[in-house]
Amino acid sequence: MRSAPGDRTRLVVRTRGRGRPRPLTRPFDMLLGKPAHFVMQTRQFHDLRAQVGAEV
């Protein structure tokens, strides 16, 4: 987390992955990996928002 103006906090999320051989892993990544990551990350943000809202 990083400081932001107005006594706020900014959440920064980065991901990185590498698979070999690339021509074989790219279709898997595009069809299954990215959508699965999106679903998991969205759920984490939802849970985080609920916890922060309960503490404020």
PDB file of N, CA and C in Angstrom:
ATOM      1  N   MET A   1       0.841  -1.169   0.000  1.00  0.00           N
ATOM      2  CA  MET A   1       0.000   0.000   0.000  1.00  0.00           C
ATOM      3  C   MET A   1       0.888   1.235   0.000  1.00  0.00           C
ATOM      4  N   ARG A   2       0.393   2.272  -0.638  1.00  0.00           N
ATOM      5  CA  ARG A   2       1.134   3.517  -0.733  1.00  0.00           C
ATOM      6  C   ARG A   2       0.272   4.667  -0.238  1.00  0.00           C
ATOM      7  N   SER A   3       0.941   5.671   0.301  1.00  0.00           N
ATOM      8  CA  SER A   3       0.216   6.855   0.757  1.00  0.00           C
ATOM      9  C   SER A   3      -0.353   7.609  -0.431  1.00  0.00           C
ATOM     10  N   ALA A   4      -1.485   8.231  -0.213  1.00  0.00           N
ATOM     11  CA  ALA A   4      -2.131   9.044  -1.237  1.00  0.00           C
ATOM     12  C   ALA A   4      -2.565  10.350  -0.582  1.00  0.00           C
ATOM     13  N   PRO A   5      -2.812  11.383  -1.381  1.00  0.00           N
ATOM     14  CA  PRO A   5      -3.233  12.664  -0.803  1.00  0.00           C
ATOM     15  C   PRO A   5      -4.518  12.526   0.012  1.00  0.00           C
ATOM     16  N   GLY A   6      -4.658  13.398   1.007  1.00  0.00           N
ATOM     17  CA  GLY A   6      -5.880  13.406   1.801  1.00  0.00           C
ATOM     18  C   GLY A   6      -5.945  12.303   2.836  1.00  0.00           C
ATOM     19  N   ASP A   7      -4.788  11.885   3.368  1.00  0.00           N
ATOM     20  CA  ASP A   7      -4.750  10.836   4.395  1.00  0.00           C
ATOM     21  C   ASP A   7      -5.466   9.570   3.930  1.00  0.00           C
ATOM     22  N   ARG A   8      -5.209   9.200   2.704  1.00  0.00           N
ATOM     23  CA  ARG A   8      -5.804   8.002   2.108  1.00  0.00           C
ATOM     24  C   ARG A   8      -4.697   7.005   1.775  1.00  0.00           C
ATOM     25  N   THR A   9      -5.077   5.809   1.400  1.00  0.00           N
ATOM     26  CA  THR A   9      -4.128   4.764   1.030  1.00  0.00           C
ATOM     27  C   THR A   9      -4.483   4.235  -0.343  1.00  0.00           C
ATOM     28  N   ARG A  10      -3.469   3.955  -1.122  1.00  0.00           N
ATOM     29  CA  ARG A  10      -3.659   3.417  -2.469  1.00  0.00           C
ATOM     30  C   ARG A  10      -3.119   1.994  -2.510  1.00  0.00           C
ATOM     31  N   LEU A  11      -3.934   1.072  -2.970  1.00  0.00           N
ATOM     32  CA  LEU A  11      -3.531  -0.326  -3.098  1.00  0.00           C
ATOM     33  C   LEU A  11      -3.008  -0.560  -4.509  1.00  0.00           C
ATOM     34  N   VAL A  12      -1.780  -1.057  -4.605  1.00  0.00           N
ATOM     35  CA  VAL A  12      -1.161  -1.331  -5.895  1.00  0.00           C
ATOM     36  C   VAL A  12      -1.010  -2.839  -6.028  1.00  0.00           C
ATOM     37  N   VAL A  13      -1.521  -3.398  -7.127  1.00  0.00           N
ATOM     38  CA  VAL A  13      -1.453  -4.837  -7.359  1.00  0.00           C
ATOM     39  C   VAL A  13      -0.702  -5.079  -8.661  1.00  0.00           C
ATOM     40  N   ARG A  14       0.293  -5.944  -8.600  1.00  0.00           N
ATOM     41  CA  ARG A  14       1.025  -6.326  -9.804  1.00  0.00           C
ATOM     42  C   ARG A  14       1.161  -7.841  -9.839  1.00  0.00           C
ATOM     43  N   THR A  15       1.112  -8.382 -11.021  1.00  0.00           N
ATOM     44  CA  THR A  15       1.324  -9.817 -11.178  1.00  0.00           C
ATOM     45  C   THR A  15       2.343 -10.043 -12.278  1.00  0.00           C
ATOM     46  N   ARG A  16       3.006 -11.163 -12.201  1.00  0.00           N
ATOM     47  CA  ARG A  16       3.970 -11.516 -13.238  1.00  0.00           C
ATOM     48  C   ARG A  16       4.099 -13.027 -13.256  1.00  0.00           C
ATOM     49  N   GLY A  17       4.132 -13.564 -14.422  1.00  0.00           N
ATOM     50  CA  GLY A  17       4.289 -14.997 -14.552  1.00  0.00           C
ATOM     51  C   GLY A  17       5.063 -15.333 -15.814  1.00  0.00           C
ATOM     52  N   ARG A  18       5.669 -16.488 -15.793  1.00  0.00           N
ATOM     53  CA  ARG A  18       6.426 -16.902 -16.962  1.00  0.00           C
ATOM     54  C   ARG A  18       6.336 -18.417 -17.064  1.00  0.00           C
ATOM     55  N   GLY A  19       5.936 -18.873 -18.205  1.00  0.00           N
ATOM     56  CA  GLY A  19       5.848 -20.302 -18.439  1.00  0.00           C
ATOM     57  C   GLY A  19       6.638 -20.684 -19.677  1.00  0.00           C
ATOM     58  N   ARG A  20       7.102 -21.879 -19.712  1.00  0.00           N
ATOM     59  CA  ARG A  20       7.868 -22.371 -20.863  1.00  0.00           C
ATOM     60  C   ARG A  20       7.261 -23.662 -21.343  1.00  0.00           C
ATOM     61  N   PRO A  21       7.181 -23.999 -22.557  1.00  0.00           N
ATOM     62  CA  PRO A  21       7.438 -23.151 -23.727  1.00  0.00           C
ATOM     63  C   PRO A  21       6.272 -22.188 -23.960  1.00  0.00           C
ATOM     64  N   ARG A  22       6.589 -20.963 -24.293  1.00  0.00           N
ATOM     65  CA  ARG A  22       5.603 -19.891 -24.420  1.00  0.00           C
ATOM     66  C   ARG A  22       4.487 -20.189 -25.427  1.00  0.00           C
ATOM     67  N   PRO A  23       4.765 -20.728 -26.618  1.00  0.00           N
ATOM     68  CA  PRO A  23       3.673 -20.995 -27.563  1.00  0.00           C
ATOM     69  C   PRO A  23       2.611 -21.959 -27.016  1.00  0.00           C
ATOM     70  N   LEU A  24       3.000 -22.820 -26.104  1.00  0.00           N
ATOM     71  CA  LEU A  24       2.032 -23.757 -25.531  1.00  0.00           C
ATOM     72  C   LEU A  24       1.292 -23.171 -24.334  1.00  0.00           C
ATOM     73  N   THR A  25       1.927 -22.278 -23.589  1.00  0.00           N
ATOM     74  CA  THR A  25       1.293 -21.741 -22.389  1.00  0.00           C
ATOM     75  C   THR A  25       0.416 -20.521 -22.672  1.00  0.00           C
ATOM     76  N   ARG A  26       0.663 -19.817 -23.760  1.00  0.00           N
ATOM     77  CA  ARG A  26      -0.111 -18.600 -24.045  1.00  0.00           C
ATOM     78  C   ARG A  26      -1.609 -18.879 -24.217  1.00  0.00           C
ATOM     79  N   PRO A  27      -2.010 -19.888 -24.994  1.00  0.00           N
ATOM     80  CA  PRO A  27      -3.459 -20.154 -25.103  1.00  0.00           C
ATOM     81  C   PRO A  27      -4.095 -20.495 -23.749  1.00  0.00           C
ATOM     82  N   PHE A  28      -3.397 -21.272 -22.946  1.00  0.00           N
ATOM     83  CA  PHE A  28      -3.910 -21.610 -21.612  1.00  0.00           C
ATOM     84  C   PHE A  28      -4.065 -20.347 -20.773  1.00  0.00           C
ATOM     85  N   ASP A  29      -3.063 -19.495 -20.828  1.00  0.00           N
ATOM     86  CA  ASP A  29      -3.087 -18.262 -20.053  1.00  0.00           C
ATOM     87  C   ASP A  29      -4.253 -17.376 -20.471  1.00  0.00           C
ATOM     88  N   MET A  30      -4.471 -17.234 -21.753  1.00  0.00           N
ATOM     89  CA  MET A  30      -5.530 -16.355 -22.253  1.00  0.00           C
ATOM     90  C   MET A  30      -6.927 -16.926 -21.974  1.00  0.00           C
ATOM     91  N   LEU A  31      -7.080 -18.227 -22.087  1.00  0.00           N
ATOM     92  CA  LEU A  31      -8.401 -18.841 -21.929  1.00  0.00           C
ATOM     93  C   LEU A  31      -8.779 -19.137 -20.476  1.00  0.00           C
ATOM     94  N   LEU A  32      -7.797 -19.508 -19.665  1.00  0.00           N
ATOM     95  CA  LEU A  32      -8.100 -19.920 -18.297  1.00  0.00           C
ATOM     96  C   LEU A  32      -7.403 -19.081 -17.231  1.00  0.00           C
ATOM     97  N   GLY A  33      -6.144 -18.784 -17.440  1.00  0.00           N
ATOM     98  CA  GLY A  33      -5.350 -18.104 -16.418  1.00  0.00           C
ATOM     99  C   GLY A  33      -5.834 -16.699 -16.109  1.00  0.00           C
ATOM    100  N   LYS A  34      -5.973 -15.867 -17.128  1.00  0.00           N
ATOM    101  CA  LYS A  34      -6.385 -14.478 -16.907  1.00  0.00           C
ATOM    102  C   LYS A  34      -7.800 -14.369 -16.344  1.00  0.00           C
ATOM    103  N   PRO A  35      -8.778 -15.099 -16.891  1.00  0.00           N
ATOM    104  CA  PRO A  35     -10.119 -15.027 -16.285  1.00  0.00           C
ATOM    105  C   PRO A  35     -10.144 -15.519 -14.834  1.00  0.00           C
ATOM    106  N   ALA A  36      -9.409 -16.580 -14.537  1.00  0.00           N
ATOM    107  CA  ALA A  36      -9.379 -17.094 -13.162  1.00  0.00           C
ATOM    108  C   ALA A  36      -8.742 -16.062 -12.233  1.00  0.00           C
ATOM    109  N   HIS A  37      -7.663 -15.436 -12.678  1.00  0.00           N
ATOM    110  CA  HIS A  37      -7.009 -14.409 -11.869  1.00  0.00           C
ATOM    111  C   HIS A  37      -7.954 -13.232 -11.631  1.00  0.00           C
ATOM    112  N   PHE A  38      -8.698 -12.824 -12.650  1.00  0.00           N
ATOM    113  CA  PHE A  38      -9.645 -11.721 -12.511  1.00  0.00           C
ATOM    114  C   PHE A  38     -10.708 -12.037 -11.458  1.00  0.00           C
ATOM    115  N   VAL A  39     -11.241 -13.245 -11.501  1.00  0.00           N
ATOM    116  CA  VAL A  39     -12.270 -13.644 -10.538  1.00  0.00           C
ATOM    117  C   VAL A  39     -11.699 -13.634  -9.122  1.00  0.00           C
ATOM    118  N   MET A  40     -10.521 -14.213  -8.922  1.00  0.00           N
ATOM    119  CA  MET A  40      -9.920 -14.268  -7.589  1.00  0.00           C
ATOM    120  C   MET A  40      -9.592 -12.871  -7.066  1.00  0.00           C
ATOM    121  N   GLN A  41      -9.029 -12.019  -7.923  1.00  0.00           N
ATOM    122  CA  GLN A  41      -8.661 -10.681  -7.497  1.00  0.00           C
ATOM    123  C   GLN A  41      -9.896  -9.843  -7.176  1.00  0.00           C
ATOM    124  N   THR A  42     -10.944  -9.972  -7.961  1.00  0.00           N
ATOM    125  CA  THR A  42     -12.184  -9.252  -7.696  1.00  0.00           C
ATOM    126  C   THR A  42     -12.751  -9.657  -6.339  1.00  0.00           C
ATOM    127  N   ARG A  43     -12.713 -10.926  -6.024  1.00  0.00           N
ATOM    128  CA  ARG A  43     -13.203 -11.404  -4.726  1.00  0.00           C
ATOM    129  C   ARG A  43     -12.346 -10.858  -3.579  1.00  0.00           C
ATOM    130  N   GLN A  44     -11.035 -10.823  -3.770  1.00  0.00           N
ATOM    131  CA  GLN A  44     -10.150 -10.275  -2.741  1.00  0.00           C
ATOM    132  C   GLN A  44     -10.445  -8.800  -2.496  1.00  0.00           C
ATOM    133  N   PHE A  45     -10.676  -8.035  -3.573  1.00  0.00           N
ATOM    134  CA  PHE A  45     -11.003  -6.618  -3.417  1.00  0.00           C
ATOM    135  C   PHE A  45     -12.336  -6.446  -2.689  1.00  0.00           C
ATOM    136  N   HIS A  46     -13.298  -7.285  -3.019  1.00  0.00           N
ATOM    137  CA  HIS A  46     -14.597  -7.226  -2.352  1.00  0.00           C
ATOM    138  C   HIS A  46     -14.447  -7.489  -0.853  1.00  0.00           C
ATOM    139  N   ASP A  47     -13.689  -8.530  -0.500  1.00  0.00           N
ATOM    140  CA  ASP A  47     -13.476  -8.865   0.907  1.00  0.00           C
ATOM    141  C   ASP A  47     -12.706  -7.758   1.625  1.00  0.00           C
ATOM    142  N   LEU A  48     -11.709  -7.203   0.974  1.00  0.00           N
ATOM    143  CA  LEU A  48     -10.932  -6.109   1.566  1.00  0.00           C
ATOM    144  C   LEU A  48     -11.815  -4.892   1.803  1.00  0.00           C
ATOM    145  N   ARG A  49     -12.628  -4.545   0.839  1.00  0.00           N
ATOM    146  CA  ARG A  49     -13.544  -3.411   0.989  1.00  0.00           C
ATOM    147  C   ARG A  49     -14.508  -3.641   2.152  1.00  0.00           C
ATOM    148  N   ALA A  50     -15.004  -4.865   2.308  1.00  0.00           N
ATOM    149  CA  ALA A  50     -15.925  -5.170   3.401  1.00  0.00           C
ATOM    150  C   ALA A  50     -15.215  -5.045   4.763  1.00  0.00           C
ATOM    151  N   GLN A  51     -13.977  -5.499   4.850  1.00  0.00           N
ATOM    152  CA  GLN A  51     -13.230  -5.399   6.113  1.00  0.00           C
ATOM    153  C   GLN A  51     -12.911  -3.950   6.449  1.00  0.00           C
ATOM    154  N   VAL A  52     -12.501  -3.178   5.472  1.00  0.00           N
ATOM    155  CA  VAL A  52     -12.172  -1.769   5.710  1.00  0.00           C
ATOM    156  C   VAL A  52     -13.423  -1.009   6.090  1.00  0.00           C
ATOM    157  N   GLY A  53     -14.523  -1.295   5.410  1.00  0.00           N
ATOM    158  CA  GLY A  53     -15.788  -0.624   5.724  1.00  0.00           C
ATOM    159  C   GLY A  53     -16.254  -0.924   7.141  1.00  0.00           C
ATOM    160  N   ALA A  54     -15.985  -2.120   7.632  1.00  0.00           N
ATOM    161  CA  ALA A  54     -16.412  -2.502   8.964  1.00  0.00           C
ATOM    162  C   ALA A  54     -15.572  -1.806  10.035  1.00  0.00           C
ATOM    163  N   GLU A  55     -14.321  -1.462   9.678  1.00  0.00           N
ATOM    164  CA  GLU A  55     -13.417  -0.843  10.658  1.00  0.00           C
ATOM    165  C   GLU A  55     -13.558   0.668  10.692  1.00  0.00           C
ATOM    166  N   VAL A  56     -14.092   1.265   9.636  1.00  0.00           N
ATOM    167  CA  VAL A  56     -14.160   2.734   9.572  1.00  0.00           C
ATOM    168  C   VAL A  56     -15.265   3.272  10.426  1.00  0.00           C
TER     169      VAL A  56
END
